[in-house]
Amino acid sequence: MNRPIIQLQRFTAVLFSLLLLSGCLWQEEPRTDLERIREDGVLRVGTLNNQLSYYIGSEGPTGLDYEIARLFAEKLGVKLEMKPMFTLSRLFPALERNEVDLLAAGLTMTDERLANFRAAPAYYYASQKVVYKKGQWRPRSLSDLAQNKGSFTIVKGSSYELTLQALKQQYPTLEWNAVEETDNDELLRQVAAGELDYTMADSVEVALNQRINPDVTTALELTEDEPIAWFINQTNDDSLYGLLIEFFGEIQQSGELAKLEEKYLGHVDSFDYVDTRAFLRALESTLPQWQGLFKQYANEFDWRLIAALSYQESHWNPRAVSPTGVRGMMMLTLPTAKSVGVQNRLDPEQSIRGGALYLRKMINRIPDSVEEHEKVWFALASYNVGFGHLMDARRLTKTQGGNPDAWSDVKQRLPLLRQRQYYQHTRYGYARGDEALNYVENIRRYYQSIVGYEQTHSQSPQQDEIALIDGLHTITPPATSTAQSTLAEGDSTIEQNSAPVKTASQ
C-alpha cells in the first residue's frame, strides 16, 4: 500500500482515538460535594465566635458546634477547618460563594432560610425572647411593645428580624432598629448597662448571658421552641445532605449528641440573680488576688474550673471555716489535707495546690467507662455526697434504663437518693443527692461565668487578626491584649496569644 496512505490512516486512527477520549472527558460526571470535600481533605465550616458555638479556650478550640463538626469531619475522614465570621450578615453570603461547605452557628430554621438553603436535622430547640433590664419598665404584651416606649434594637438579618416583620402585620405601629455591624452579646450588654431598652435573643443565649449580665431578663416570649440546625447550599446534589442526615441520626442514637448538649447546655436552666451578682462582684474584686495561684497549681485542669470549685467551697475566703471542721480556700478536711501534703489548710497556696491534687485523685476513682470530660462532674458529686452514694446513683440509673456513664442521666437520679422508695434498695442508703447535684451545677455555672466574663472583657480583634494554624482559623490579638490570661498552652493549633471574640448569634 502507498506509504502516504498508510500514514494518513494512522493519523486518522490517532485523531479518532483522541476525539473519543475527549468525548469521554466531556461527558465525565462532575464531582459531588461529598467527593470534593474528601478529595480536598478539608471540611470548611462557617461559624460564629461565642461561648456556645466556637471559641478558643484555655485547652484549645471548644464549643458545641465545634465539637459536633469535629465528629462530622472524623466521619468524612478529613481535616476540620473552622472559619469564624464576625457578624451574622457574613455567614450565608460566605456559604453562597462556596467559601465554606456548611454553616454551624446555632442558626434557627426559618421559612426564608429554608427557601434558599438546606437545613440539617435540628440538634436543639430555643424560643425567641424580648429582653430588658431588670427594674425598668417591662412590656408585658405585644401591644405594650408596639407603643414604642423605648429603644428597641436587634441584629439585622437575624431570625428575630423575620419574626418582627411578621408581627408588624398585626401590630403596624411596632418599630425597631436593625443594625448590621453588631452582635447579640453587644446588644445584651447595652441592655444591661441601660444604654438600650430592649433587644431580642433566644432562650439559650439569654440563659448564658445572664451569667455575666444578671440584670438582663425576659420581658416577652415571642415564639415557641424553634429548631436550631446547620445549613448547606440548596443544590441538586444530595450527597452532603444525605450524609448529614445519617450523621445526626447516628450521634442521636449513640447518645453522643445528648452528652455534648449536657456539656454545654445542661447547667443553664437554673439562675439565681442574687448569687450571680455576688459572684460577678467577687470576680472583679477578689479573684485577681488569687488568680495567679489558681493558674500555677491547676496542672492539667483549666484554672477557671479550680477557681469555680474554690468559690463554691469558700467564696475565695482563705480563712473560711465551717462548723464541721473543713477550712481554707478549698475547704479541705483534716484527713484530706494530710493525704495531699497540706500542713496548713489556712494557707491559700497550700490549700489551692492540695485541692487540685485531691480533685485529680477523685477523678482517678471514676470508672474509665465515663468519658474524660465528664469524669470531673462525677468526681465532684462524689466529693460532696460520697463515692458509695455516687455509685448507688449510677446503679439506679442503669436500673431505670438510663446510661450510668452519662452525667445527664445520673444527675437526674441523684435527688432520688432522698426518697425511701429508692434508697431502701441501694447499698449505702439515704443521701442528700439533691445537694450534690446543686453543688456540681453551681460549679459549672461559676465556671461558665468566668469564661463569659473573660470574653466580654477581652479586646475584640479585627478580621485581619485571624490566622489559619493547622487547619483552624484562630484569632490572634496583639501581644498587649488583656486576653493573654486565656492562653492555650501546649496546643499546636493555637498561637500563644489566641483568644475568643464576640460575634452575632442566631
Short mmCIF file of C-alpha atoms in Angstrom, two decimals:
data_model
loop_
_atom_site.label_atom_id
_atom_site.label_comp_id
_atom_site.label_asym_id
_atom_site.label_seq_id
_atom_site.Cartn_x
_atom_site.Cartn_y
_atom_site.Cartn_z
CA MET A 1 0.00 0.00 0.00
CA ASN A 2 1.13 3.53 -0.73
CA ARG A 3 3.20 4.86 2.23
CA PRO A 4 1.41 8.26 2.36
CA ILE A 5 -1.93 6.47 2.51
CA ILE A 6 -0.72 4.30 5.40
CA GLN A 7 0.49 7.38 7.31
CA LEU A 8 -2.84 9.09 6.70
CA GLN A 9 -4.70 6.08 8.04
CA ARG A 10 -2.53 6.03 11.17
CA PHE A 11 -3.03 9.75 11.70
CA THR A 12 -6.79 9.34 11.30
CA ALA A 13 -6.84 6.49 13.80
CA VAL A 14 -4.89 8.52 16.36
CA LEU A 15 -7.13 11.55 15.81
CA PHE A 16 -10.24 9.41 16.18
CA SER A 17 -8.89 7.96 19.43
CA LEU A 18 -8.18 11.42 20.75
CA LEU A 19 -11.67 12.54 19.82
CA LEU A 20 -13.16 9.53 21.61
CA LEU A 21 -11.05 10.28 24.69
CA SER A 22 -12.04 13.92 24.63
CA GLY A 23 -15.67 12.90 24.34
CA CYS A 24 -15.33 10.74 27.41
CA LEU A 25 -13.77 13.62 29.30
CA TRP A 26 -16.50 15.98 28.21
CA GLN A 27 -19.14 13.53 29.40
CA GLU A 28 -17.41 12.78 32.74
CA GLU A 29 -19.73 13.44 35.68
CA PRO A 30 -18.75 16.43 37.87
CA ARG A 31 -17.65 15.73 41.43
CA THR A 32 -20.33 15.65 44.09
CA ASP A 33 -19.96 17.89 47.12
CA LEU A 34 -19.02 14.88 49.19
CA GLU A 35 -16.38 13.75 46.68
CA ARG A 36 -14.90 17.24 46.52
CA ILE A 37 -14.61 17.52 50.31
CA ARG A 38 -13.00 14.09 50.59
CA GLU A 39 -10.61 14.70 47.69
CA ASP A 40 -9.64 18.11 49.06
CA GLY A 41 -9.22 16.57 52.50
CA VAL A 42 -10.81 19.51 54.34
CA LEU A 43 -14.28 20.28 55.73
CA ARG A 44 -14.74 24.07 55.84
CA VAL A 45 -17.25 25.15 58.48
CA GLY A 46 -18.59 28.69 58.79
CA THR A 47 -19.37 29.62 62.38
CA LEU A 48 -19.61 32.44 64.92
CA ASN A 49 -17.28 33.12 67.81
CA ASN A 50 -19.25 32.87 71.05
CA GLN A 51 -19.25 30.68 74.12
CA LEU A 52 -21.76 28.25 72.62
CA SER A 53 -20.67 27.66 69.01
CA TYR A 54 -16.89 28.08 68.81
CA TYR A 55 -14.13 29.82 70.72
CA ILE A 56 -10.54 29.28 71.74
CA GLY A 57 -10.49 28.19 75.35
CA SER A 58 -7.59 27.55 77.68
CA GLU A 59 -7.39 23.97 76.40
CA GLY A 60 -7.82 24.83 72.73
CA PRO A 61 -10.81 25.07 70.39
CA THR A 62 -14.14 24.37 72.06
CA GLY A 63 -17.88 24.92 71.66
CA LEU A 64 -20.95 22.83 70.87
CA ASP A 65 -20.86 23.40 67.11
CA TYR A 66 -17.11 22.88 67.01
CA GLU A 67 -17.31 19.51 68.75
CA ILE A 68 -20.13 18.27 66.53
CA ALA A 69 -18.25 19.50 63.44
CA ARG A 70 -15.13 17.66 64.62
CA LEU A 71 -17.12 14.42 64.82
CA PHE A 72 -18.53 15.00 61.34
CA ALA A 73 -15.06 15.65 59.92
CA GLU A 74 -13.89 12.39 61.51
CA LYS A 75 -16.76 10.57 59.83
CA LEU A 76 -15.71 12.08 56.50
CA GLY A 77 -12.08 11.22 57.15
CA VAL A 78 -10.90 14.80 56.54
CA LYS A 79 -9.40 17.70 58.45
CA LEU A 80 -11.65 20.30 60.04
CA GLU A 81 -11.26 23.97 59.19
CA MET A 82 -13.33 26.34 61.33
CA LYS A 83 -13.93 29.70 59.64
CA PRO A 84 -15.34 32.17 62.18
CA MET A 85 -17.25 35.20 60.92
CA PHE A 86 -17.52 38.45 62.84
CA THR A 87 -21.16 39.14 62.08
CA LEU A 88 -24.24 37.14 61.23
CA SER A 89 -24.57 39.01 57.94
CA ARG A 90 -21.39 37.36 56.61
CA LEU A 91 -22.45 33.76 57.19
CA PHE A 92 -24.94 32.99 54.43
CA PRO A 93 -23.12 35.04 51.75
CA ALA A 94 -19.97 33.02 52.51
CA LEU A 95 -21.99 29.82 52.02
CA GLU A 96 -23.44 31.09 48.75
CA ARG A 97 -19.94 31.94 47.47
CA ASN A 98 -18.83 28.39 48.40
CA GLU A 99 -16.21 29.75 50.80
CA VAL A 100 -17.50 27.21 53.32
CA ASP A 101 -19.15 23.82 52.95
CA LEU A 102 -21.71 24.33 55.71
CA LEU A 103 -22.78 26.71 58.46
CA ALA A 104 -22.72 25.56 62.09
CA ALA A 105 -23.58 28.54 64.26
CA GLY A 106 -26.76 27.96 66.26
CA LEU A 107 -29.00 29.16 63.42
CA THR A 108 -32.77 28.99 63.64
CA MET A 109 -34.74 27.26 60.89
CA THR A 110 -36.96 29.90 59.27
CA ASP A 111 -39.16 29.72 56.18
CA GLU A 112 -36.97 32.31 54.45
CA ARG A 113 -33.79 30.38 55.10
CA LEU A 114 -35.34 27.08 54.09
CA ALA A 115 -36.45 28.66 50.79
CA ASN A 116 -32.82 29.30 49.86
CA PHE A 117 -30.78 26.77 51.82
CA ARG A 118 -30.99 23.22 53.13
CA ALA A 119 -31.13 22.56 56.86
CA ALA A 120 -29.63 19.52 58.53
CA PRO A 121 -31.69 17.83 61.28
CA ALA A 122 -32.32 20.02 64.34
CA TYR A 123 -29.88 19.44 67.20
CA TYR A 124 -31.58 21.59 69.84
CA TYR A 125 -34.50 23.98 70.22
CA ALA A 126 -34.81 27.54 71.51
CA SER A 127 -37.51 30.20 71.72
CA GLN A 128 -37.17 33.89 70.79
CA LYS A 129 -37.43 36.39 73.63
CA VAL A 130 -37.63 40.14 74.06
CA VAL A 131 -35.32 41.11 76.91
CA TYR A 132 -35.00 44.21 79.07
CA LYS A 133 -33.11 45.39 82.15
CA LYS A 134 -34.43 44.19 85.48
CA GLY A 135 -36.13 47.04 87.33
CA GLN A 136 -37.00 49.03 84.20
CA TRP A 137 -40.44 49.30 82.58
CA ARG A 138 -41.42 45.91 81.20
CA PRO A 139 -43.62 45.45 78.14
CA ARG A 140 -45.93 42.59 79.09
CA SER A 141 -47.61 42.16 75.72
CA LEU A 142 -47.02 42.88 72.07
CA SER A 143 -49.45 45.77 72.38
CA ASP A 144 -47.18 47.26 75.06
CA LEU A 145 -44.14 46.72 72.87
CA ALA A 146 -45.89 48.36 69.90
CA GLN A 147 -46.24 51.55 71.95
CA ASN A 148 -42.52 52.06 71.26
CA LYS A 149 -41.80 53.48 74.70
CA GLY A 150 -38.10 52.69 74.48
CA SER A 151 -35.23 51.94 72.13
CA PHE A 152 -35.53 48.51 70.54
CA THR A 153 -32.55 47.23 68.54
CA ILE A 154 -31.84 43.82 67.01
CA VAL A 155 -29.22 42.28 64.72
CA LYS A 156 -30.03 42.83 61.07
CA GLY A 157 -30.70 39.66 59.07
CA SER A 158 -31.36 37.60 62.18
CA SER A 159 -34.35 35.31 62.71
CA TYR A 160 -35.58 37.93 65.17
CA GLU A 161 -35.98 40.45 62.39
CA LEU A 162 -38.08 37.98 60.41
CA THR A 163 -40.28 37.39 63.45
CA LEU A 164 -40.84 41.11 63.98
CA GLN A 165 -41.62 41.67 60.30
CA ALA A 166 -44.36 39.04 60.54
CA LEU A 167 -45.73 40.58 63.76
CA LYS A 168 -45.81 44.04 62.22
CA GLN A 169 -48.72 42.97 60.03
CA GLN A 170 -50.79 42.56 63.20
CA TYR A 171 -49.16 45.43 65.10
CA PRO A 172 -48.44 48.09 62.44
CA THR A 173 -47.08 50.61 64.96
CA LEU A 174 -44.34 48.22 66.09
CA GLU A 175 -40.92 49.76 65.37
CA TRP A 176 -37.35 48.60 65.84
CA ASN A 177 -33.84 49.34 64.69
CA ALA A 178 -31.95 46.61 62.82
CA VAL A 179 -28.17 47.05 63.00
CA GLU A 180 -25.79 45.06 60.81
CA GLU A 181 -22.35 45.69 62.29
CA THR A 182 -23.05 44.46 65.81
CA ASP A 183 -23.77 41.24 67.65
CA ASN A 184 -26.21 39.98 70.23
CA ASP A 185 -23.63 39.96 73.01
CA GLU A 186 -23.07 43.67 72.50
CA LEU A 187 -26.80 44.43 72.40
CA LEU A 188 -27.39 42.43 75.58
CA ARG A 189 -24.53 44.31 77.24
CA GLN A 190 -26.14 47.60 76.23
CA VAL A 191 -29.45 46.49 77.75
CA ALA A 192 -27.70 45.50 80.99
CA ALA A 193 -25.94 48.88 81.07
CA GLY A 194 -29.18 50.79 80.50
CA GLU A 195 -27.96 52.10 77.13
CA LEU A 196 -30.69 50.23 75.27
CA ASP A 197 -34.21 49.42 76.45
CA TYR A 198 -34.88 46.16 74.58
CA THR A 199 -33.35 43.64 72.26
CA MET A 200 -34.06 40.03 71.26
CA ALA A 201 -32.19 36.81 71.92
CA ASP A 202 -33.00 33.13 72.04
CA SER A 203 -33.68 31.32 75.30
CA VAL A 204 -30.30 29.58 75.39
CA GLU A 205 -28.42 32.79 74.68
CA VAL A 206 -30.33 34.65 77.41
CA ALA A 207 -29.51 31.92 79.93
CA LEU A 208 -25.80 32.00 79.08
CA ASN A 209 -25.65 35.79 79.04
CA GLN A 210 -27.25 36.07 82.47
CA ARG A 211 -24.08 34.53 83.92
CA ILE A 212 -22.27 37.78 83.13
CA ASN A 213 -25.20 40.22 82.84
CA PRO A 214 -27.66 39.16 85.56
CA ASP A 215 -29.77 42.30 85.08
CA VAL A 216 -30.85 41.06 81.64
CA THR A 217 -34.21 39.33 81.95
CA THR A 218 -37.14 38.23 79.80
CA ALA A 219 -39.99 40.63 79.00
CA LEU A 220 -41.85 38.58 76.38
CA GLU A 221 -41.50 35.22 74.71
CA LEU A 222 -42.43 35.72 71.07
CA THR A 223 -42.18 32.16 69.76
CA GLU A 224 -42.47 28.57 70.85
CA ASP A 225 -39.30 26.48 70.83
CA GLU A 226 -37.88 26.50 67.29
CA PRO A 227 -35.42 24.08 65.69
CA ILE A 228 -31.74 25.06 65.52
CA ALA A 229 -29.78 23.48 62.67
CA TRP A 230 -26.78 23.56 60.37
CA PHE A 231 -27.23 24.83 56.81
CA ILE A 232 -25.81 23.92 53.39
CA ASN A 233 -26.42 25.27 49.91
CA GLN A 234 -29.63 24.35 48.06
CA THR A 235 -28.49 22.25 45.06
CA ASN A 236 -29.47 19.12 43.15
CA ASP A 237 -26.57 17.32 44.80
CA ASP A 238 -27.86 15.25 47.74
CA SER A 239 -24.54 13.69 48.74
CA LEU A 240 -23.60 16.03 51.61
CA TYR A 241 -27.20 16.46 52.73
CA GLY A 242 -27.76 12.71 52.88
CA LEU A 243 -24.64 12.16 54.96
CA LEU A 244 -25.64 14.93 57.37
CA ILE A 245 -28.99 13.22 57.97
CA GLU A 246 -27.20 9.92 58.58
CA PHE A 247 -24.61 11.55 60.86
CA PHE A 248 -27.10 13.34 63.11
CA GLY A 249 -29.14 10.16 63.32
CA GLU A 250 -26.07 8.26 64.48
CA ILE A 251 -24.99 10.70 67.19
CA GLN A 252 -28.60 10.97 68.38
CA GLN A 253 -28.89 7.18 68.60
CA SER A 254 -25.49 6.69 70.24
CA GLY A 255 -26.14 9.33 72.89
CA GLU A 256 -23.14 11.41 71.79
CA LEU A 257 -25.34 14.40 70.97
CA ALA A 258 -27.01 14.23 74.38
CA LYS A 259 -23.59 14.23 76.08
CA LEU A 260 -22.47 17.30 74.15
CA GLU A 261 -25.71 19.13 74.89
CA GLU A 262 -25.31 18.28 78.57
CA LYS A 263 -21.75 19.60 78.47
CA TYR A 264 -22.70 22.98 77.01
CA LEU A 265 -26.37 23.41 77.91
CA GLY A 266 -27.05 21.16 80.88
CA HIS A 267 -26.34 23.82 83.50
CA VAL A 268 -28.18 26.80 82.01
CA ASP A 269 -31.73 26.15 83.21
CA SER A 270 -31.27 27.38 86.78
CA PHE A 271 -30.47 31.03 87.51
CA ASP A 272 -30.02 32.75 90.87
CA TYR A 273 -29.97 36.52 90.43
CA VAL A 274 -28.57 37.41 93.86
CA ASP A 275 -25.87 34.70 93.77
CA THR A 276 -24.80 35.67 90.26
CA ARG A 277 -24.45 39.35 91.17
CA ALA A 278 -22.39 38.44 94.22
CA PHE A 279 -20.17 36.16 92.14
CA LEU A 280 -19.55 38.85 89.49
CA ARG A 281 -18.56 41.32 92.22
CA ALA A 282 -16.12 38.72 93.54
CA LEU A 283 -14.75 38.21 90.02
CA GLU A 284 -13.75 41.85 89.91
CA SER A 285 -12.70 42.45 93.50
CA THR A 286 -11.40 39.13 94.86
CA LEU A 287 -10.37 36.76 92.05
CA PRO A 288 -7.44 38.90 90.77
CA GLN A 289 -5.71 38.38 94.12
CA TRP A 290 -5.77 34.59 93.78
CA GLN A 291 -5.82 34.07 90.01
CA GLY A 292 -2.05 33.54 89.84
CA LEU A 293 -2.22 30.68 92.35
CA PHE A 294 -5.12 29.02 90.51
CA LYS A 295 -3.11 29.13 87.28
CA GLN A 296 0.06 27.92 88.98
CA TYR A 297 -1.47 24.85 90.62
CA ALA A 298 -4.26 23.88 88.22
CA ASN A 299 -1.86 21.50 86.47
CA GLU A 300 -3.82 19.62 83.80
CA PHE A 301 -7.10 21.31 84.77
CA ASP A 302 -8.48 24.53 83.40
CA TRP A 303 -7.57 27.04 86.13
CA ARG A 304 -11.06 28.52 85.85
CA LEU A 305 -12.54 25.20 86.96
CA ILE A 306 -10.36 25.16 90.07
CA ALA A 307 -11.35 28.77 90.74
CA ALA A 308 -15.04 27.91 90.35
CA LEU A 309 -14.63 24.97 92.74
CA SER A 310 -12.91 27.21 95.27
CA TYR A 311 -15.68 29.81 95.09
CA GLN A 312 -18.30 27.14 95.69
CA GLU A 313 -16.34 25.95 98.71
CA SER A 314 -15.19 29.19 100.37
CA HIS A 315 -16.19 32.19 98.22
CA TRP A 316 -12.41 32.68 97.85
CA ASN A 317 -12.01 33.31 101.58
CA PRO A 318 -8.66 31.81 102.69
CA ARG A 319 -9.75 31.89 106.36
CA ALA A 320 -13.11 30.20 105.81
CA VAL A 321 -14.06 27.64 108.47
CA SER A 322 -17.20 25.52 108.67
CA PRO A 323 -18.87 24.05 111.79
CA THR A 324 -17.87 20.59 110.58
CA GLY A 325 -14.16 21.40 110.62
CA VAL A 326 -13.35 21.92 106.94
CA ARG A 327 -11.41 25.09 106.25
CA GLY A 328 -9.44 27.20 103.83
CA MET A 329 -9.79 28.26 100.19
CA MET A 330 -10.68 24.71 99.14
CA MET A 331 -12.40 23.77 102.43
CA LEU A 332 -10.34 20.63 103.00
CA THR A 333 -10.98 18.20 105.81
CA LEU A 334 -8.00 17.35 108.01
CA PRO A 335 -7.61 13.78 106.58
CA THR A 336 -7.93 15.10 103.02
CA ALA A 337 -5.31 17.78 103.68
CA LYS A 338 -2.87 15.19 105.04
CA SER A 339 -3.45 12.92 102.05
CA VAL A 340 -2.26 15.66 99.66
CA GLY A 341 0.54 17.03 101.79
CA VAL A 342 -1.15 20.17 103.09
CA GLN A 343 0.17 21.16 106.51
CA ASN A 344 -1.68 24.44 106.93
CA ARG A 345 -5.20 24.47 105.48
CA LEU A 346 -5.49 28.23 106.01
CA ASP A 347 -2.50 28.91 103.78
CA PRO A 348 -4.14 29.76 100.41
CA GLU A 349 -1.25 28.44 98.33
CA GLN A 350 -1.18 25.10 100.12
CA SER A 351 -4.97 24.84 100.02
CA ILE A 352 -5.25 25.51 96.28
CA ARG A 353 -2.40 23.14 95.48
CA GLY A 354 -3.92 20.44 97.68
CA GLY A 355 -7.42 20.95 96.33
CA ALA A 356 -6.26 20.48 92.73
CA LEU A 357 -4.31 17.34 93.69
CA TYR A 358 -7.30 15.91 95.54
CA LEU A 359 -9.58 16.57 92.57
CA ARG A 360 -7.21 14.50 90.41
CA LYS A 361 -7.33 11.68 92.99
CA MET A 362 -11.12 11.73 92.94
CA ILE A 363 -11.23 11.65 89.14
CA ASN A 364 -8.90 8.64 89.15
CA ARG A 365 -11.58 6.70 91.07
CA ILE A 366 -14.24 7.29 88.43
CA PRO A 367 -14.66 4.28 86.09
CA ASP A 368 -12.94 4.56 82.72
CA SER A 369 -16.26 3.87 81.02
CA VAL A 370 -17.13 7.51 81.78
CA GLU A 371 -15.81 9.93 79.16
CA GLU A 372 -12.87 12.02 80.30
CA HIS A 373 -14.58 15.40 80.03
CA GLU A 374 -17.46 14.20 82.24
CA LYS A 375 -15.38 12.49 84.92
CA VAL A 376 -14.89 15.77 86.75
CA TRP A 377 -18.64 16.16 87.38
CA PHE A 378 -18.89 12.62 88.73
CA ALA A 379 -15.82 13.27 90.89
CA LEU A 380 -17.26 16.49 92.33
CA ALA A 381 -20.56 14.79 93.10
CA SER A 382 -18.60 12.01 94.80
CA TYR A 383 -16.70 14.57 96.87
CA ASN A 384 -19.96 16.11 98.05
CA VAL A 385 -22.14 13.05 98.63
CA GLY A 386 -19.58 10.24 98.89
CA PHE A 387 -18.26 7.75 96.35
CA GLY A 388 -20.58 4.97 97.52
CA HIS A 389 -23.69 7.09 97.09
CA LEU A 390 -22.49 8.17 93.64
CA MET A 391 -22.18 4.51 92.67
CA ASP A 392 -25.70 3.93 94.04
CA ALA A 393 -26.94 6.69 91.73
CA ARG A 394 -25.17 5.06 88.79
CA ARG A 395 -26.72 1.68 89.58
CA LEU A 396 -30.14 3.28 89.95
CA THR A 397 -29.66 4.99 86.59
CA LYS A 398 -28.91 1.66 84.94
CA THR A 399 -31.90 0.01 86.60
CA GLN A 400 -34.18 2.71 85.23
CA GLY A 401 -32.85 2.31 81.70
CA GLY A 402 -30.50 5.30 81.71
CA ASN A 403 -26.80 5.47 80.92
CA PRO A 404 -24.74 5.21 84.14
CA ASP A 405 -21.76 6.73 82.33
CA ALA A 406 -23.60 9.91 81.27
CA TRP A 407 -23.79 12.79 83.73
CA SER A 408 -27.04 13.97 82.09
CA ASP A 409 -28.68 10.68 83.14
CA VAL A 410 -27.05 10.18 86.53
CA LYS A 411 -27.75 13.71 87.75
CA GLN A 412 -31.48 13.04 87.33
CA ARG A 413 -31.23 10.13 89.79
CA LEU A 414 -29.10 11.78 92.48
CA PRO A 415 -32.11 13.53 94.11
CA LEU A 416 -33.92 10.17 94.27
CA LEU A 417 -31.44 9.05 96.96
CA ARG A 418 -33.50 11.14 99.41
CA GLN A 419 -36.65 9.12 98.72
CA ARG A 420 -37.26 5.96 100.74
CA GLN A 421 -38.76 4.05 97.81
CA TYR A 422 -35.38 4.28 96.09
CA TYR A 423 -32.68 4.46 98.80
CA GLN A 424 -34.02 1.37 100.63
CA HIS A 425 -32.84 -0.69 97.64
CA THR A 426 -29.35 0.84 97.46
CA ARG A 427 -26.14 -0.36 99.10
CA TYR A 428 -25.39 2.83 101.01
CA GLY A 429 -28.91 4.04 101.80
CA TYR A 430 -30.15 7.59 102.29
CA ALA A 431 -28.16 10.50 100.86
CA ARG A 432 -28.75 14.21 100.16
CA GLY A 433 -28.25 13.68 96.46
CA ASP A 434 -30.08 16.88 95.55
CA GLU A 435 -27.42 18.88 97.40
CA ALA A 436 -24.69 17.07 95.47
CA LEU A 437 -26.44 17.92 92.22
CA ASN A 438 -26.73 21.59 93.17
CA TYR A 439 -23.08 21.58 94.23
CA VAL A 440 -21.89 20.36 90.85
CA GLU A 441 -24.21 22.54 88.79
CA ASN A 442 -23.21 25.63 90.78
CA ILE A 443 -19.56 24.97 89.96
CA ARG A 444 -20.44 24.57 86.30
CA ARG A 445 -22.31 27.90 86.33
CA TYR A 446 -19.46 29.70 88.10
CA TYR A 447 -17.04 28.28 85.56
CA GLN A 448 -19.24 29.48 82.68
CA SER A 449 -19.45 32.94 84.26
CA ILE A 450 -15.65 33.21 84.39
CA VAL A 451 -15.41 32.15 80.73
CA GLY A 452 -18.05 34.65 79.69
CA TYR A 453 -16.54 37.41 81.81
CA GLU A 454 -13.14 36.91 80.18
CA GLN A 455 -14.65 37.00 76.72
CA THR A 456 -16.59 40.16 77.50
CA HIS A 457 -13.53 41.96 78.83
CA SER A 458 -11.10 40.79 76.16
CA GLN A 459 -10.06 43.11 73.35
CA SER A 460 -12.05 42.38 70.18
CA PRO A 461 -9.59 41.67 67.34
CA GLN A 462 -10.14 42.68 63.75
CA GLN A 463 -10.82 40.39 60.81
CA ASP A 464 -7.17 40.53 59.67
CA GLU A 465 -6.07 39.22 63.05
CA ILE A 466 -7.45 35.76 62.25
CA ALA A 467 -4.75 33.26 61.33
CA LEU A 468 -5.00 29.77 59.86
CA ILE A 469 -2.99 27.43 62.06
CA ASP A 470 -3.02 23.68 61.36
CA GLY A 471 -6.41 23.90 59.69
CA LEU A 472 -8.09 26.00 62.38
CA HIS A 473 -8.85 29.67 61.97
CA THR A 474 -7.75 31.21 65.26
CA ILE A 475 -7.98 34.77 66.46
CA THR A 476 -4.72 36.39 67.49
CA PRO A 477 -4.95 39.77 69.20
CA PRO A 478 -1.88 41.99 69.65
CA ALA A 479 0.60 40.97 72.34
CA THR A 480 -0.68 43.71 74.65
CA SER A 481 -4.22 42.29 74.70
CA THR A 482 -5.78 41.71 78.09
CA ALA A 483 -6.87 38.32 76.77
CA GLN A 484 -3.46 36.80 77.45
CA SER A 485 -4.92 35.27 80.60
CA THR A 486 -6.71 32.72 78.41
CA LEU A 487 -3.57 31.21 76.86
CA ALA A 488 -3.99 27.78 75.36
CA GLU A 489 -0.59 26.42 76.29
CA GLY A 490 0.71 23.34 74.61
CA ASP A 491 -1.84 23.19 71.76
CA SER A 492 -0.14 23.31 68.38
CA THR A 493 -3.24 24.73 66.70
CA ILE A 494 -3.25 27.90 68.76
CA GLU A 495 -0.73 30.70 68.88
CA GLN A 496 0.30 31.87 72.31
CA ASN A 497 -1.93 34.93 72.40
CA SER A 498 -5.03 33.34 70.95
CA ALA A 499 -8.34 34.45 72.49
CA PRO A 500 -12.03 34.38 71.54
CA VAL A 501 -14.00 37.29 70.19
CA LYS A 502 -17.72 38.00 70.48
CA THR A 503 -19.88 37.94 67.36
CA ALA A 504 -23.55 37.87 66.49
CA SER A 505 -25.69 34.81 67.00
CA GLN A 506 -28.95 33.48 65.59
#
